[in-house]
GROMACS .gro file of C-alpha atoms in nm:
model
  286
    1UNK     CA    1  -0.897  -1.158   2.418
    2UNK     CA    2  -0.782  -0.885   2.669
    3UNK     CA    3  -0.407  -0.730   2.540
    4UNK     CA    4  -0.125  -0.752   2.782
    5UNK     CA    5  -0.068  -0.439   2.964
    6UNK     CA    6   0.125  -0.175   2.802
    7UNK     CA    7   0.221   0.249   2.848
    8UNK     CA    8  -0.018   0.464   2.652
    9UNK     CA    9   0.095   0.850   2.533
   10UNK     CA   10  -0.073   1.051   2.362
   11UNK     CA   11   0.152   1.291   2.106
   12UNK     CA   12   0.029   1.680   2.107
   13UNK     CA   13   0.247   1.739   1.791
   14UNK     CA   14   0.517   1.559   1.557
   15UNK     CA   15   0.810   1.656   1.732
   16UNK     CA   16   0.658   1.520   2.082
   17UNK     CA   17   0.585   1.202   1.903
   18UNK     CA   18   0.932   1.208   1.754
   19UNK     CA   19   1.092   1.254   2.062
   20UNK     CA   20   0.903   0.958   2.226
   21UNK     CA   21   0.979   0.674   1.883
   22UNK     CA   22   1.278   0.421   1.849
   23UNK     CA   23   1.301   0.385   2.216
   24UNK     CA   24   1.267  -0.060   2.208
   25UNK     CA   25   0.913  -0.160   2.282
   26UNK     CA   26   0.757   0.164   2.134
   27UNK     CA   27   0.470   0.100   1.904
   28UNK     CA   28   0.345   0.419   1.679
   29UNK     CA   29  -0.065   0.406   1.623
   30UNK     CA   30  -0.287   0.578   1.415
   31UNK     CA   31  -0.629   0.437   1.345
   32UNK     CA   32  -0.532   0.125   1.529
   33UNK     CA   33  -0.749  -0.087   1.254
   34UNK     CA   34  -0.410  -0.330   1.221
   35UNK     CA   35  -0.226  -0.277   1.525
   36UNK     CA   36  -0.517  -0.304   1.789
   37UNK     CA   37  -0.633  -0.705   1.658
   38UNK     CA   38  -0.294  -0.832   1.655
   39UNK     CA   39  -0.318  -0.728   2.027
   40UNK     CA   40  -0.630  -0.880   2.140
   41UNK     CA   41  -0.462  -1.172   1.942
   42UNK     CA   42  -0.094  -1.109   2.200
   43UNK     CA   43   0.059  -1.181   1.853
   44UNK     CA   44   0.196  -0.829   1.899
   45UNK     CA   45   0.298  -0.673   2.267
   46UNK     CA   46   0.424  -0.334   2.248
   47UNK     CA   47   0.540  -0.167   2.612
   48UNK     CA   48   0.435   0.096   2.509
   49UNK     CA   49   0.172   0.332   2.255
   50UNK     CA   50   0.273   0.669   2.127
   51UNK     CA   51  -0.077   0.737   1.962
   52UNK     CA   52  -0.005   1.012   1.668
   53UNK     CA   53  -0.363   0.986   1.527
   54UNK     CA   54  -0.503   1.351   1.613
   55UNK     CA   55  -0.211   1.512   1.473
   56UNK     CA   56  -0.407   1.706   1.173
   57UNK     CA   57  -0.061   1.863   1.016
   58UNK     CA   58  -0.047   1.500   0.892
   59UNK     CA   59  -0.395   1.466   0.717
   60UNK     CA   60  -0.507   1.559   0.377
   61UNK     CA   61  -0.424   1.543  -0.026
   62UNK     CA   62  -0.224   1.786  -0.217
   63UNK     CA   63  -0.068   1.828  -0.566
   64UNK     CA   64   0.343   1.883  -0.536
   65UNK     CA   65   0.473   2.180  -0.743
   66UNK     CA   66   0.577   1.895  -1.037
   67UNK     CA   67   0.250   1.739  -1.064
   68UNK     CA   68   0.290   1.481  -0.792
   69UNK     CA   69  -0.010   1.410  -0.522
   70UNK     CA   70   0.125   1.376  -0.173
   71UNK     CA   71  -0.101   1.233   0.042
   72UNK     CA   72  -0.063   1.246   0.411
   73UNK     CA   73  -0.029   0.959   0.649
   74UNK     CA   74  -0.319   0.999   0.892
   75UNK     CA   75  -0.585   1.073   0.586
   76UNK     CA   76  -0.812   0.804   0.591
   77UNK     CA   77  -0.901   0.530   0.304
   78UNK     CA   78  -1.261   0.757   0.358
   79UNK     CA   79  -1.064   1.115   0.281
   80UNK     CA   80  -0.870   0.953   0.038
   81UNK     CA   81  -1.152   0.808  -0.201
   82UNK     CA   82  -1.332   1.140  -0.148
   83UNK     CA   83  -1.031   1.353  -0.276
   84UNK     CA   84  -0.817   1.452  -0.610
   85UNK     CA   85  -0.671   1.063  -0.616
   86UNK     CA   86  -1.011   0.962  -0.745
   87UNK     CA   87  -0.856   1.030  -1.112
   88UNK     CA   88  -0.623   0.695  -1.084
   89UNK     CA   89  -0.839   0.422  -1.181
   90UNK     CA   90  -0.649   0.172  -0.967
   91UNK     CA   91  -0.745   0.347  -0.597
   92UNK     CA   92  -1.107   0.387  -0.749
   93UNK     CA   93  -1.067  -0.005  -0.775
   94UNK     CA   94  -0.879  -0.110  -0.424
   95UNK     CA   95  -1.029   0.123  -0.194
   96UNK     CA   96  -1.368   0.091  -0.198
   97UNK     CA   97  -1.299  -0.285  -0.061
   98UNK     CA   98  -1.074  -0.255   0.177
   99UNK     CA   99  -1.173  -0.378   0.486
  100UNK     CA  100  -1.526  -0.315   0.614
  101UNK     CA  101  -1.700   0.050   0.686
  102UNK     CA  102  -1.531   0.098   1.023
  103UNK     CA  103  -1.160   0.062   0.903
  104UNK     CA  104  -1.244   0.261   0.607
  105UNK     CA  105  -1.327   0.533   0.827
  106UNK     CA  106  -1.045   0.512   1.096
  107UNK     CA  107  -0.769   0.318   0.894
  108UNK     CA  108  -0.505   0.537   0.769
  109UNK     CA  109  -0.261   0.562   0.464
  110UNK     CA  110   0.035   0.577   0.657
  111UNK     CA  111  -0.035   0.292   0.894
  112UNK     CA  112  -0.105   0.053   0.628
  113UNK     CA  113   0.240   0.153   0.462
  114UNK     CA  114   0.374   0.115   0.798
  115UNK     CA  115   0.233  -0.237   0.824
  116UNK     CA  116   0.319  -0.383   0.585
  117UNK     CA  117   0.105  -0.654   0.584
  118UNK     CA  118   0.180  -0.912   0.301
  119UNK     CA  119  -0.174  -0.944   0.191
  120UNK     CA  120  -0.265  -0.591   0.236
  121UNK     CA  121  -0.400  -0.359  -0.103
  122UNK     CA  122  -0.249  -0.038  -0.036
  123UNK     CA  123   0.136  -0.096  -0.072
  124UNK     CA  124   0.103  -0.271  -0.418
  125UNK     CA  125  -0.099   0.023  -0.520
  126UNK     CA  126   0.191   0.237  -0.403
  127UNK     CA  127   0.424   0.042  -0.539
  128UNK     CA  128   0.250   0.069  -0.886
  129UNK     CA  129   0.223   0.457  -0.886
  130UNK     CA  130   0.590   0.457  -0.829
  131UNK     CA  131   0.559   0.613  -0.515
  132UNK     CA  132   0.764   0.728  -0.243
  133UNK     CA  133   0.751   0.741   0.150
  134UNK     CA  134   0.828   1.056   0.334
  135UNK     CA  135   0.969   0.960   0.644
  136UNK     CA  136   1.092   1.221   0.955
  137UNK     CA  137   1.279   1.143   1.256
  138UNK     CA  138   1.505   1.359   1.505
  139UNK     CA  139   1.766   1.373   1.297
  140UNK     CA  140   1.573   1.524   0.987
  141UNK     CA  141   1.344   1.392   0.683
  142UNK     CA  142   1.449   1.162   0.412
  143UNK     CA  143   1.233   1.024   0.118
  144UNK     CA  144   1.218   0.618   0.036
  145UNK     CA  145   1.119   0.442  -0.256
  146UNK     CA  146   0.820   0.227  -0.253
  147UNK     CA  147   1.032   0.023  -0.447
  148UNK     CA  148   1.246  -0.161  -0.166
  149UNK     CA  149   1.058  -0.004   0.137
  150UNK     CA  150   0.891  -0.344   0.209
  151UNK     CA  151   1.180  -0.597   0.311
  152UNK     CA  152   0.938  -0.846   0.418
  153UNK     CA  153   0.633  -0.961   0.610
  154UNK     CA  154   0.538  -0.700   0.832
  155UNK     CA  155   0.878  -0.556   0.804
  156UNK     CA  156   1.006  -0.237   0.567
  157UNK     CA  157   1.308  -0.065   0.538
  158UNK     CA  158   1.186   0.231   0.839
  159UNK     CA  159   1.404   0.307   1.066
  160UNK     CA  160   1.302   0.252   1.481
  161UNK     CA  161   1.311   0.601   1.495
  162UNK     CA  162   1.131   0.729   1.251
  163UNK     CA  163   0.760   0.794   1.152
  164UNK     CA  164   0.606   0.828   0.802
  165UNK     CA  165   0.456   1.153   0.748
  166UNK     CA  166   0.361   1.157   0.393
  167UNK     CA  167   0.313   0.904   0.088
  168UNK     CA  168   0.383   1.079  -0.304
  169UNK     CA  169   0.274   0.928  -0.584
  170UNK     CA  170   0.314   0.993  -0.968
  171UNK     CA  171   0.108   1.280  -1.110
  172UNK     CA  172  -0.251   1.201  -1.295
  173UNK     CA  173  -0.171   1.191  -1.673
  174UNK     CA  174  -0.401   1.156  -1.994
  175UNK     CA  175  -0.209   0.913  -2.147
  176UNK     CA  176  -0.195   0.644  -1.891
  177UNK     CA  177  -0.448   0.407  -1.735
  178UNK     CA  178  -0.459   0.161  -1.451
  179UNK     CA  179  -0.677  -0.062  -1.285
  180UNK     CA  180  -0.658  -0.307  -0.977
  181UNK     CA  181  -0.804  -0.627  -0.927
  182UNK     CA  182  -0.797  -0.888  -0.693
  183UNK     CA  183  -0.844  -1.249  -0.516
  184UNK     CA  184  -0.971  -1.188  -0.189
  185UNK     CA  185  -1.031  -1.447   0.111
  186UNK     CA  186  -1.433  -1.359   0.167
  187UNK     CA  187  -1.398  -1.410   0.564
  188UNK     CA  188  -1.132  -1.138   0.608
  189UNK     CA  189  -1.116  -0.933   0.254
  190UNK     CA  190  -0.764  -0.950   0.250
  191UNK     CA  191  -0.607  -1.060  -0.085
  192UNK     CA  192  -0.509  -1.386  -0.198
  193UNK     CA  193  -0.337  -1.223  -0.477
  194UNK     CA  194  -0.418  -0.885  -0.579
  195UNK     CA  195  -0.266  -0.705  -0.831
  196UNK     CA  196  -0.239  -0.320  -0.938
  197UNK     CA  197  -0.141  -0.243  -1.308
  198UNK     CA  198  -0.042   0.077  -1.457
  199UNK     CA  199   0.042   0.144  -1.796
  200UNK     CA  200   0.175   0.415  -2.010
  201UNK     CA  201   0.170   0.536  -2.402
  202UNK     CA  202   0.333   0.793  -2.469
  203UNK     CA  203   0.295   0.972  -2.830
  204UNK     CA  204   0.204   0.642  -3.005
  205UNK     CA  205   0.014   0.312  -2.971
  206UNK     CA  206   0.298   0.118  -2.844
  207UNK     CA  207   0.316   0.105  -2.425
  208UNK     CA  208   0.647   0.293  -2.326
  209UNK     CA  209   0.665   0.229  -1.936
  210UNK     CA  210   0.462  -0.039  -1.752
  211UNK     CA  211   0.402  -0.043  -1.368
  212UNK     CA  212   0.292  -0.333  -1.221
  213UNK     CA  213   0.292  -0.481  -0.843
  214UNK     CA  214   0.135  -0.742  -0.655
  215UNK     CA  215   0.024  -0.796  -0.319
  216UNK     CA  216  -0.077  -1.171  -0.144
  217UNK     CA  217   0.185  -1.357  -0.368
  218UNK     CA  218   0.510  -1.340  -0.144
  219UNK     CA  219   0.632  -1.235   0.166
  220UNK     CA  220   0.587  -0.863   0.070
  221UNK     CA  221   0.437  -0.653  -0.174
  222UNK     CA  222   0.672  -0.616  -0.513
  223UNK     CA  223   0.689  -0.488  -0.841
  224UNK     CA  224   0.672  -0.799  -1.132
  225UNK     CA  225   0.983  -0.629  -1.354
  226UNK     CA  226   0.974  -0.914  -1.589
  227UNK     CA  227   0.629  -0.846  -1.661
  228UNK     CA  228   0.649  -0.516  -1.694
  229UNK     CA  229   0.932  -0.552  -1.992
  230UNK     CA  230   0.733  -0.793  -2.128
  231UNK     CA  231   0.488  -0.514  -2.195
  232UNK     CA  232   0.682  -0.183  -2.310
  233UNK     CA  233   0.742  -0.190  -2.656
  234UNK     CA  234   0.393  -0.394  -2.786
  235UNK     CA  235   0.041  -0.270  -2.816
  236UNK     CA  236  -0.126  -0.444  -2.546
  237UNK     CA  237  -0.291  -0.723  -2.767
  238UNK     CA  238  -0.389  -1.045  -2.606
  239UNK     CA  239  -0.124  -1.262  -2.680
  240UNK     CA  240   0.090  -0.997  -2.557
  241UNK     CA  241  -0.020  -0.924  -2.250
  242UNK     CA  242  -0.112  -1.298  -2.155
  243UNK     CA  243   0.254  -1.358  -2.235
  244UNK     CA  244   0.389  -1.086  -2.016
  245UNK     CA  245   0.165  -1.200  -1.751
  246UNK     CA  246   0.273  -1.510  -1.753
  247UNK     CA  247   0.616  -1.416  -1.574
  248UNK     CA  248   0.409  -1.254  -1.253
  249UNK     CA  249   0.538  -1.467  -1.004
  250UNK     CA  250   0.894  -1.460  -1.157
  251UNK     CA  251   1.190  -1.515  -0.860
  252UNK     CA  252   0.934  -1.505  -0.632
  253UNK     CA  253   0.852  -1.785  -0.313
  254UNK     CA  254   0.541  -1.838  -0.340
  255UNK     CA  255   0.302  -1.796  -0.020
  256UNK     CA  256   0.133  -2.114   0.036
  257UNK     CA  257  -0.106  -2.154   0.317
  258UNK     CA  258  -0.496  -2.268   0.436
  259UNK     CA  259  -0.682  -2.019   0.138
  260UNK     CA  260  -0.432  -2.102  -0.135
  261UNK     CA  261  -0.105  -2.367  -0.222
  262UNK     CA  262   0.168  -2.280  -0.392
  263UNK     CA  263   0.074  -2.414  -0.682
  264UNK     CA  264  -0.276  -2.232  -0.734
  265UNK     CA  265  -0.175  -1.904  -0.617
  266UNK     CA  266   0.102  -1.904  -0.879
  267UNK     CA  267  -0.127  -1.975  -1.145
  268UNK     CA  268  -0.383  -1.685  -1.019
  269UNK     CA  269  -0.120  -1.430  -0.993
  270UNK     CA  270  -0.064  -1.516  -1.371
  271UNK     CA  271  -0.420  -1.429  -1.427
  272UNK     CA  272  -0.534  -1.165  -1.241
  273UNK     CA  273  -0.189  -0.952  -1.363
  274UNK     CA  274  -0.346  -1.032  -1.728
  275UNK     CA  275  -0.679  -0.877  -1.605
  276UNK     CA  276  -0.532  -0.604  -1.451
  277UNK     CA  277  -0.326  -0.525  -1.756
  278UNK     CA  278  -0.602  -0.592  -1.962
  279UNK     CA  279  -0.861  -0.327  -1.754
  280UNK     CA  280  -0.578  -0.046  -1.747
  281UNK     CA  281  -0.579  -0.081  -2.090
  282UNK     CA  282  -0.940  -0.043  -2.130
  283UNK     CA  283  -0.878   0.286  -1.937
  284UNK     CA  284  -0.636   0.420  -2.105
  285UNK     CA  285  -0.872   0.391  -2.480
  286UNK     CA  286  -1.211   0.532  -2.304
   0.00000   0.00000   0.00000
């Protein structure tokens, strides 16, 4: 289909693209690998483009003075595989299937944050590395939690305003491991229920801090916090982590839809959080 008519503007730099954001009808675009379908579609019809995606002050990986890697919103799933984030097991796992070749190469970081689309890899990965969103408008920069940036389905806690400019994410350490895995609908590689695990021991055998998020399951990407206490304090055994899985889809409605009821999806969010927990622990003993 043919998109309804809309204003296109290129931005030369950040501040030009800030001054043209949070007017009503304004749409920012990156890579376009989201955005640009849902208007073929007409289930989105922005007035108006403000396109941000040669802006190269916004591209590329880099360790933070404390250890952190901040990654910046227009690097591509591409740039990202190839960089330092290759040492987290879990975005060895995710991106490598996300999407096809094409949005690989043009799909950015930021935009998928921006997104937010319920089924989408990316934000539960984020949301396991306890990450944060950078975010700049007019008015100055602030920093948001992963945790509580994404409200709902396609919505997040961004202001009209504002543009993300950066994601951070914990720093790389030896005594951790993660891993995600996932249910994917074959026709559009999106995930049914996909789930990205990170755990921690610190000085010992017993886990001390547990990370986990899933994506697919609800109306937004969140982190399973009963699961995740289920797991600090025990070894990582079997039982143990089959019983801490269990709670995955704890206070959560349930998507169900064509690919999966509510019923089924419930009981493979159960399992694929014990095979995520179970191949982040594998990590973390190689």
């Amino acid at each position: 289909m043919i998109p309804n008519a809309f204003e296109y503007q290129r931005a030369g730099s950040l501040d030009e693209a800030l001054g043209l954001v949070g007017i009503p009808g304004t749409k920012v675009i990156a890579g376009g690998m989201s955005l640009l379908p849902l208007m073929k579609l007409r289930l989105a019809s922005p007035e108006r483009l403000v396109d941000i995606g040669r802006l190269n002050e916004l591209r590329g990986v880099r360790r933070l003075d404390d250890g952190r890697m901040e990654i910046g919103a227009l690097t591509t799933y591409t740039e990202l595989f190839d960089s330092p984030v290759r040492a987290y097991g879990l975005l060895r796992d995710a991106l490598p299937d996300i999407g096809d070749v094409q949005v690989r190469n043009r799909g950015t970081v930021g935009g998928s944050i921006a997104h937010a689309d319920p089924a989408s890899d990316l934000p539960a990965v984020l949301l396991a590395l306890d990450g944060e969103i950078v975010a700049r408008s007019r008015n100055g920069e602030r920093t948001i939690p992963a945790d509580g940036f994404f409200t709902g389905s396609f919505t997040t806690s961004l202001a009209d305003d504002e543009i993300v400019t950066a994601i951070r994410i914990l720093a790389p350490r030896d005594d951790a491991g993660s891993a995600y895995v996932s249910l994917s609908q074959k026709a559009s590689g999106y995930s049914i229920v996909g789930v990205a695990a990170v755990v921690i021991k610190e000085g010992g055998s017993a886990i001390t801090k547990a990370m986990v998020a899933l994506t697919g399951v609800g109306e937004a990407p969140y982190r399973a916090k009963a699961v995740e206490a289920g797991l600090v304090g025990n070894e990582g055994s079997d039982e143990a982590v089959a019983a801490a899985a269990a709670h995955a889809a704890d206070g959560v409605t349930v998507n169900s839809d064509i690919h999966a009821d509510r019923e089924y999806r419930t009981a493979m969010a159960a399992v694929y959080t014990r095979r995520a927990i179970a191949a982040a622990l594998a990590r973390l003993s190689e």
